[in-house]
Amino acid sequence: MARNEEKALTLFSKWESFKKDFHAEDTGRRPFLASDCDSLQEAEKWRRELIRDITKKISSIANASLGEHRIREMNDEINKMMRQKHHWEVRIREP
């Protein structure tokens, strides 16, 4: 049985090293302007991240316990993010 445990540990360690390497490539912050990004892969990555953030905000705005002022603030943030998403989409479509 020790052999199966060893296999599991090696697979787990491979997974952990993969995750660490994958996140190490992350530059951390999205460029302020979409035109600053020259790589199609990076532009798609930032667009996906933006969509993920928009989705989180939309799901949190559905919380009925928030006050009207906070809901309006979050709606403004979502609208701003939607404009940013449009800029990234335009950048991705550029030749």
Tab-separated table of N, CA, C and O in Angstrom, residues 35 42 45 50 65 89 91-93:
chain	number	residue	atom	x	y	z
A	35	SER	N	-4.393	49.058	-25.108
A	35	SER	CA	-3.417	49.224	-26.191
A	35	SER	C	-1.987	48.975	-25.724
A	35	SER	O	-1.085	48.813	-26.552
A	42	GLU	N	-2.125	37.360	-23.866
A	42	GLU	CA	-2.273	38.197	-22.674
A	42	GLU	C	-3.581	38.964	-22.711
A	42	GLU	O	-4.261	39.086	-21.697
A	45	LYS	N	-6.285	36.714	-21.793
A	45	LYS	CA	-6.212	36.404	-20.360
A	45	LYS	C	-6.808	37.543	-19.533
A	45	LYS	O	-7.618	37.311	-18.627
A	50	LEU	N	-11.292	39.916	-16.440
A	50	LEU	CA	-12.281	40.975	-16.297
A	50	LEU	C	-13.694	40.397	-16.270
A	50	LEU	O	-14.529	40.803	-15.447
A	65	SER	N	-29.537	42.176	1.037
A	65	SER	CA	-29.215	42.869	2.282
A	65	SER	C	-28.393	44.138	2.052
A	65	SER	O	-28.207	44.929	2.965
A	89	GLU	N	-11.919	43.664	-25.950
A	89	GLU	CA	-12.443	42.939	-27.105
A	89	GLU	C	-12.020	43.611	-28.405
A	89	GLU	O	-11.674	42.949	-29.387
A	91	ARG	N	-9.327	45.372	-28.773
A	91	ARG	CA	-7.889	45.122	-28.898
A	91	ARG	C	-7.632	43.712	-29.425
A	91	ARG	O	-6.734	43.491	-30.238
A	92	ILE	N	-8.415	42.744	-28.994
A	92	ILE	CA	-8.250	41.360	-29.448
A	92	ILE	C	-8.570	41.244	-30.935
A	92	ILE	O	-7.895	40.526	-31.679
A	93	ARG	N	-9.573	41.980	-31.415
A	93	ARG	CA	-9.974	41.907	-32.811
A	93	ARG	C	-9.028	42.659	-33.746
A	93	ARG	O	-9.080	42.451	-34.958
